[in-house]
Amino acid sequence: MSTTPDIAPAAAAAPTHPTPTEPATAAAAATADDIGRLAGLGEAVAEARATKPAVIERAQAAGDALFLGDAPVTEATRRGLAALAARRHGAEALVRHHVEHGADERLLGEELPEDRALRAAVEHVELITVSPALAGREDLYRLVEAGWSTDAVVTLSQVAAFTAFQSRAVQGLRLLQGDAPTAEPAPARPTVGRGRTKRTSRTAANGGDRPVEYTRELLSWTAWLPPVPVEELTPEQEDAFLGKTNGEYFRLLSRLPAVLKARTVLDAAIFATREGLPRAERELAAAATSKVTDCVYCASVHARKSAQLSKRPEDVDRLLAVTLDRDADWLPVATAPLAAGQDSRWAAIVEFSAALATTPVTATTAQVDRLRAEGLSDAELTDLVAAVAFFSWANRLMLSLGDPFWPGTAPTAP
């Protein structure tokens, strides 16, 4: 099914950002991209961020591919939905960025769009921005019924999820400089949560056994919409997740290959390098983020890695065992309980990570001061921000596009 005529894809857009001259210093390079520019970085944090140039380059490449590249959703709609998501996250600088670059500002108003397809897109983006753990397969079917193709649904999901990443990257870097950003009120519309409760079904979409409790054990994942069949993957799509498995998750995301390619390399640049925060603590931050967002699958992967790298499985299990009180939109009432029982360094890391992962962000400069008192350098702090931001992106894709299940329990091969 294709998009409806009034939201049909525009011609492939040429990048509108001016081509920068070669930065004179590493710090200049770290402020030439969208995140660095919107964060308004000073020299110290910019230099710290520049110790991982691939993170800067790949994050910018992902944004360019998502908002300037060809896609089955117009650029004005993509940017309008991103601005809406950024407002929910409290990232006003990012809202203004998209408006200045042609966002459809109707999507930011108090009233939902009259167009059925746009209305469905707004409701879906708000749902997975604020309450991704409440999303279900029926939400994707609703988008298809409203006129969006599978490729377009992946595009809409990436817009919402990438904006969660970009918002936290900008706000986290600002916090490192002592700047706690203030937010404008989000639209007062009854589109988030919508009286839902968390799904407790123990059966995944493919018939497998669906986990509902946190674990460090290996899990699998199945998509709610058709991934690209293995035999139909193009070389560009295969290259987009090179080094990963060809499971349903990456084959579904490969419907937007340029974004997935940048995301794959960004993942490695944040998590698979020696520089920056100790890897066990990057994985700890990812697990804490996944607890806030309530993503059992992502938490399993990164809690397992943190436990293995740190050799502190009991401490990681203590984090996983915490049950957070949640409001009607499934947002945590408080995230501090996640740090209970940890030593002072891990408690500081978990507290900041969890607060940066909330919607809107609740992290504070006092939490940054505590991290510095624990000996974290600016380079380690920028790494911590990147880890939380990335999993604010990954969680929303995992939660809104499919189900985890226990390996070997599906009636048919996933």
XYZ file of C-alpha atoms in Angstrom:
414
model
C 0.000 0.000 0.000
C 1.392 3.406 -0.916
C 1.079 6.739 0.813
C -1.958 8.889 0.134
C -1.593 11.570 -2.586
C -1.219 14.587 -0.295
C 1.685 12.961 1.520
C 3.333 11.335 -1.465
C 7.118 11.489 -1.485
C 8.739 14.601 -2.744
C 11.617 14.447 -5.152
C 14.856 13.468 -3.480
C 16.027 16.514 -1.598
C 19.499 17.893 -1.973
C 21.195 18.607 1.355
C 20.430 22.133 2.472
C 23.220 22.439 5.020
C 26.152 24.492 3.797
C 29.297 22.492 3.183
C 31.674 23.489 5.977
C 35.286 24.231 5.420
C 37.770 21.890 7.060
C 37.620 22.625 10.824
C 40.800 24.149 12.171
C 40.704 22.158 15.406
C 39.140 19.006 16.797
C 36.925 21.196 18.977
C 35.679 23.030 15.891
C 34.847 19.704 14.261
C 32.837 18.737 17.335
C 30.595 21.793 16.974
C 30.105 21.761 13.193
C 27.403 19.071 13.233
C 23.747 19.542 14.198
C 24.101 18.099 17.707
C 27.237 20.084 18.521
C 25.778 23.291 17.115
C 22.435 22.919 18.906
C 24.185 22.076 22.171
C 26.240 25.280 21.918
C 29.373 23.532 23.100
C 32.218 25.303 24.803
C 35.794 24.329 24.081
C 36.302 21.817 26.912
C 33.260 19.650 26.174
C 33.794 20.023 22.417
C 37.365 18.738 22.735
C 36.184 15.839 24.887
C 33.508 14.936 22.355
C 36.044 15.114 19.542
C 37.953 12.143 20.996
C 35.368 9.979 19.186
C 34.990 11.653 15.782
C 33.120 8.684 14.304
C 30.284 9.274 16.787
C 29.945 12.851 15.544
C 30.179 11.890 11.870
C 27.769 8.935 11.996
C 25.144 10.757 14.055
C 25.171 13.552 11.478
C 25.065 11.019 8.626
C 22.001 9.369 10.175
C 20.208 12.703 10.506
C 21.083 13.731 6.953
C 19.869 10.402 5.582
C 16.644 10.585 7.569
C 15.683 14.190 6.884
C 17.428 15.057 3.604
C 17.399 11.711 1.836
C 14.722 10.142 -0.322
C 11.911 8.527 1.678
C 8.213 7.643 1.240
C 7.255 10.524 3.564
C 7.750 14.162 2.571
C 10.575 16.091 4.212
C 8.118 18.647 5.628
C 6.175 15.846 7.310
C 9.314 14.139 8.614
C 10.551 17.382 10.114
C 7.139 18.310 11.501
C 6.869 14.969 13.283
C 10.447 15.281 14.536
C 9.695 18.758 15.904
C 6.632 17.350 17.668
C 8.698 14.544 19.212
C 11.443 16.988 20.213
C 8.876 19.140 22.015
C 7.698 16.096 23.971
C 11.343 15.551 24.974
C 11.709 19.198 25.985
C 14.376 19.904 23.321
C 13.332 23.358 22.109
C 16.538 24.000 20.172
C 15.765 20.913 18.092
C 12.159 22.032 17.582
C 13.392 25.354 16.188
C 15.950 23.560 14.002
C 13.256 21.575 12.215
C 10.921 24.557 11.900
C 13.740 26.598 10.339
C 14.294 23.761 7.848
C 10.725 23.585 6.614
C 8.803 21.462 9.142
C 5.057 21.245 8.628
C 4.074 23.331 11.642
C 0.476 22.118 11.506
C 1.738 18.965 13.194
C 2.763 21.006 16.252
C -0.665 22.501 16.928
C -3.218 21.691 19.585
C -5.585 20.175 17.020
C -4.870 16.865 15.314
C -4.635 16.996 11.507
C -7.856 16.350 9.594
C -6.022 14.179 7.073
C -6.430 10.556 8.186
C -2.890 9.490 7.332
C -1.268 12.482 9.013
C -3.473 12.067 12.068
C -2.404 8.421 12.377
C 1.246 9.425 11.975
C 1.017 12.105 14.679
C -0.663 9.730 17.114
C 1.914 7.024 16.448
C 4.933 9.322 16.793
C 3.597 10.720 20.052
C 2.883 7.229 21.368
C 6.354 5.860 20.752
C 7.975 9.120 21.841
C 6.291 9.136 25.248
C 4.975 5.605 25.856
C 6.843 3.171 23.593
C 6.247 0.215 25.912
C 2.493 0.641 25.355
C 2.773 0.261 21.565
C 1.384 -2.870 19.936
C 1.080 -4.602 16.593
C -2.347 -3.028 16.055
C -0.700 0.423 15.985
C 1.331 -0.510 12.923
C -1.742 -1.985 11.249
C -3.561 1.288 11.948
C -0.845 3.171 10.052
C -1.087 0.783 7.099
C -4.875 1.104 7.053
C -4.484 4.897 7.032
C -2.454 4.676 3.827
C 1.178 4.308 4.880
C 3.365 1.676 3.223
C 5.631 -0.613 5.259
C 8.626 1.458 4.151
C 6.808 4.594 5.311
C 6.001 3.033 8.698
C 9.698 2.288 9.195
C 10.450 5.901 8.239
C 7.943 7.268 10.766
C 9.349 4.993 13.460
C 12.903 6.093 12.711
C 11.873 9.757 12.860
C 10.440 9.318 16.356
C 13.259 7.094 17.601
C 16.113 9.153 16.124
C 14.636 12.306 17.630
C 14.783 10.628 21.042
C 18.508 10.078 20.411
C 19.197 13.565 19.105
C 17.242 15.262 21.904
C 19.200 13.472 24.615
C 22.511 14.051 22.890
C 21.841 17.797 22.771
C 20.398 18.064 26.277
C 23.019 15.778 27.807
C 25.889 17.795 26.348
C 24.290 20.998 27.576
C 24.055 19.545 31.062
C 27.792 18.810 30.979
C 28.308 22.549 30.557
C 26.049 23.428 33.475
C 23.104 24.367 31.260
C 19.773 22.778 32.184
C 17.476 23.561 29.215
C 13.917 24.706 29.811
C 11.035 23.282 27.795
C 7.889 24.704 26.236
C 4.653 22.841 27.031
C 3.877 19.990 24.644
C 0.496 20.015 22.842
C -2.294 19.175 25.296
C -3.835 16.385 23.263
C -5.283 13.067 24.494
C -3.158 11.026 22.107
C -0.550 9.578 24.446
C -1.288 6.455 26.463
C -4.952 6.554 25.407
C -6.084 4.561 28.425
C -3.787 1.654 27.612
C -2.142 -0.747 29.978
C 1.127 -2.605 29.543
C 0.752 -5.790 27.507
C 1.243 -8.878 29.625
C 0.686 -11.500 26.919
C 3.140 -14.394 27.145
C 2.759 -15.162 23.435
C 4.723 -13.216 20.815
C 3.406 -12.383 17.359
C 5.125 -15.452 15.885
C 3.650 -17.768 18.500
C 6.829 -17.939 20.560
C 6.982 -17.565 24.333
C 7.170 -13.848 25.105
C 9.218 -12.772 28.156
C 7.526 -10.296 30.473
C 10.203 -10.145 33.172
C 13.748 -8.813 33.002
C 16.552 -11.273 32.413
C 20.202 -11.489 31.359
C 19.434 -14.543 29.237
C 19.612 -14.505 25.432
C 16.349 -13.475 23.738
C 15.153 -13.358 20.130
C 12.894 -10.803 18.422
C 10.166 -10.990 15.765
C 8.773 -8.158 13.628
C 5.119 -7.071 13.415
C 5.475 -5.976 9.771
C 7.234 -7.881 6.970
C 11.038 -7.566 7.013
C 12.812 -7.711 3.678
C 13.156 -11.436 2.825
C 16.747 -12.657 2.972
C 16.738 -13.591 -0.715
C 15.483 -10.119 -1.697
C 18.035 -8.018 0.195
C 19.913 -5.646 -2.081
C 23.675 -5.141 -1.669
C 22.931 -1.715 -0.169
C 20.557 -3.239 2.376
C 22.984 -5.998 3.321
C 25.780 -3.465 3.733
C 23.524 -1.362 5.988
C 23.787 -3.911 8.809
C 27.182 -5.401 8.002
C 28.557 -7.091 11.106
C 25.099 -7.696 12.578
C 22.816 -10.712 12.108
C 20.320 -10.890 9.263
C 17.442 -11.398 11.715
C 14.060 -9.752 11.368
C 15.020 -6.555 13.199
C 17.779 -5.457 10.848
C 15.995 -6.719 7.753
C 12.987 -4.579 8.696
C 15.133 -1.495 9.342
C 16.974 -2.108 6.049
C 13.892 -0.718 4.288
C 15.585 2.629 5.002
C 19.171 1.513 4.351
C 21.048 4.813 4.511
C 19.735 5.505 8.018
C 20.461 1.944 9.142
C 23.995 2.086 7.736
C 24.835 5.226 9.718
C 23.169 3.758 12.805
C 25.134 0.501 12.572
C 28.452 2.325 12.430
C 27.357 4.741 15.178
C 26.538 1.785 17.444
C 30.071 0.426 17.028
C 31.633 3.874 17.467
C 29.902 4.324 20.838
C 30.047 0.830 22.296
C 32.905 -1.103 20.669
C 35.856 1.234 21.247
C 38.516 1.359 23.966
C 38.371 5.142 24.390
C 36.047 6.858 26.831
C 33.982 5.377 29.620
C 34.843 1.766 30.562
C 32.778 -0.493 28.311
C 31.056 -2.190 31.243
C 29.709 1.203 32.318
C 28.536 2.112 28.806
C 26.586 -1.152 28.837
C 25.314 -0.343 32.341
C 23.985 2.978 31.037
C 22.249 1.161 28.167
C 20.633 -1.257 30.619
C 19.473 1.594 32.886
C 18.013 3.413 29.883
C 16.182 0.252 28.854
C 14.702 -0.071 32.334
C 13.315 3.475 32.117
C 11.833 2.877 28.675
C 10.779 -0.652 29.749
C 12.471 -2.604 26.958
C 13.018 -6.160 28.198
C 14.904 -7.171 25.056
C 17.488 -4.358 25.078
C 17.969 -4.658 28.825
C 18.744 -8.371 28.454
C 21.485 -7.748 25.886
C 23.226 -4.932 27.696
C 22.799 -6.163 31.236
C 24.444 -9.389 30.091
C 27.345 -7.482 28.533
C 27.775 -5.228 31.568
C 27.804 -8.229 33.901
C 30.353 -10.052 31.760
C 32.683 -7.065 31.337
C 32.483 -5.841 34.926
C 32.313 -9.282 36.557
C 29.601 -7.805 38.781
C 26.511 -9.862 37.885
C 24.893 -9.365 41.297
C 24.992 -5.581 40.917
C 23.569 -5.762 37.405
C 20.823 -8.124 38.569
C 20.014 -5.671 41.373
C 19.319 -3.021 38.704
C 17.167 -5.414 36.665
C 15.145 -6.437 39.725
C 13.885 -2.899 40.453
C 10.210 -2.321 39.605
C 9.483 1.320 38.834
C 6.167 2.947 39.717
C 4.616 4.355 36.534
C 1.918 6.848 35.616
C -0.912 6.529 33.076
C 1.501 7.091 30.173
C 3.852 4.427 31.591
C 6.434 7.049 32.500
C 8.407 6.328 35.690
C 7.239 8.360 38.662
C 10.861 8.329 39.896
C 14.033 6.749 38.535
C 16.306 7.027 41.605
C 15.316 3.537 42.861
C 17.310 2.024 39.983
C 20.536 3.082 41.726
C 19.667 1.506 45.080
C 22.352 -0.751 46.530
C 25.088 0.236 44.044
C 28.472 1.640 45.000
C 28.830 5.401 44.719
C 30.257 5.428 41.173
C 27.689 3.039 39.704
C 24.891 4.787 41.587
C 25.931 8.124 40.044
C 26.083 6.597 36.564
C 22.713 4.883 36.893
C 21.000 7.952 38.380
C 22.187 10.258 35.602
C 21.527 7.723 32.830
C 17.995 7.033 34.031
C 17.160 10.729 34.426
C 18.540 11.527 30.960
C 16.378 8.719 29.540
C 13.076 10.101 30.881
C 10.557 11.983 28.732
C 10.992 14.867 29.146
C 14.562 14.725 30.414
C 14.880 15.125 34.195
C 18.676 14.937 34.537
C 20.304 17.764 36.470
C 23.609 19.579 36.632
C 23.918 18.332 40.223
C 23.999 14.774 38.876
C 26.786 15.816 36.498
C 28.695 17.318 39.423
C 28.362 14.027 41.274
C 29.770 12.125 38.300
C 32.737 14.463 38.159
C 33.260 13.967 41.888
C 33.452 10.223 41.157
C 36.339 10.954 38.796
C 34.624 10.860 35.403
C 36.420 12.990 32.832
C 34.683 15.104 30.207
C 35.513 12.449 27.586
C 33.880 9.772 29.749
C 30.857 11.986 30.343
C 30.318 12.628 26.634
C 30.543 8.867 26.125
C 27.919 8.326 28.807
C 25.577 10.819 27.147
C 26.041 9.071 23.786
C 25.270 5.649 25.279
C 22.015 6.824 26.871
C 21.005 8.725 23.747
C 21.633 5.734 21.477
C 19.484 3.417 23.558
C 16.711 5.966 23.758
C 16.673 5.396 19.968
C 17.111 1.602 20.004
C 14.488 0.982 22.704
C 11.790 2.786 20.737
C 12.430 0.752 17.607
C 12.464 -2.557 19.460
C 9.320 -1.747 21.447
C 7.222 -0.348 18.594
C 8.116 -2.688 15.730
C 7.975 -6.193 17.226
C 8.102 -8.659 20.111
C 10.880 -10.397 22.041
C 10.536 -14.157 22.423
C 12.472 -17.027 23.950
C 14.723 -18.735 21.365
C 13.447 -22.072 20.138
C 9.839 -21.520 21.232
C 8.303 -20.188 17.986
C 6.238 -22.763 16.035
C 7.986 -21.638 12.837
C 11.460 -20.280 12.234
C 11.520 -16.470 12.862
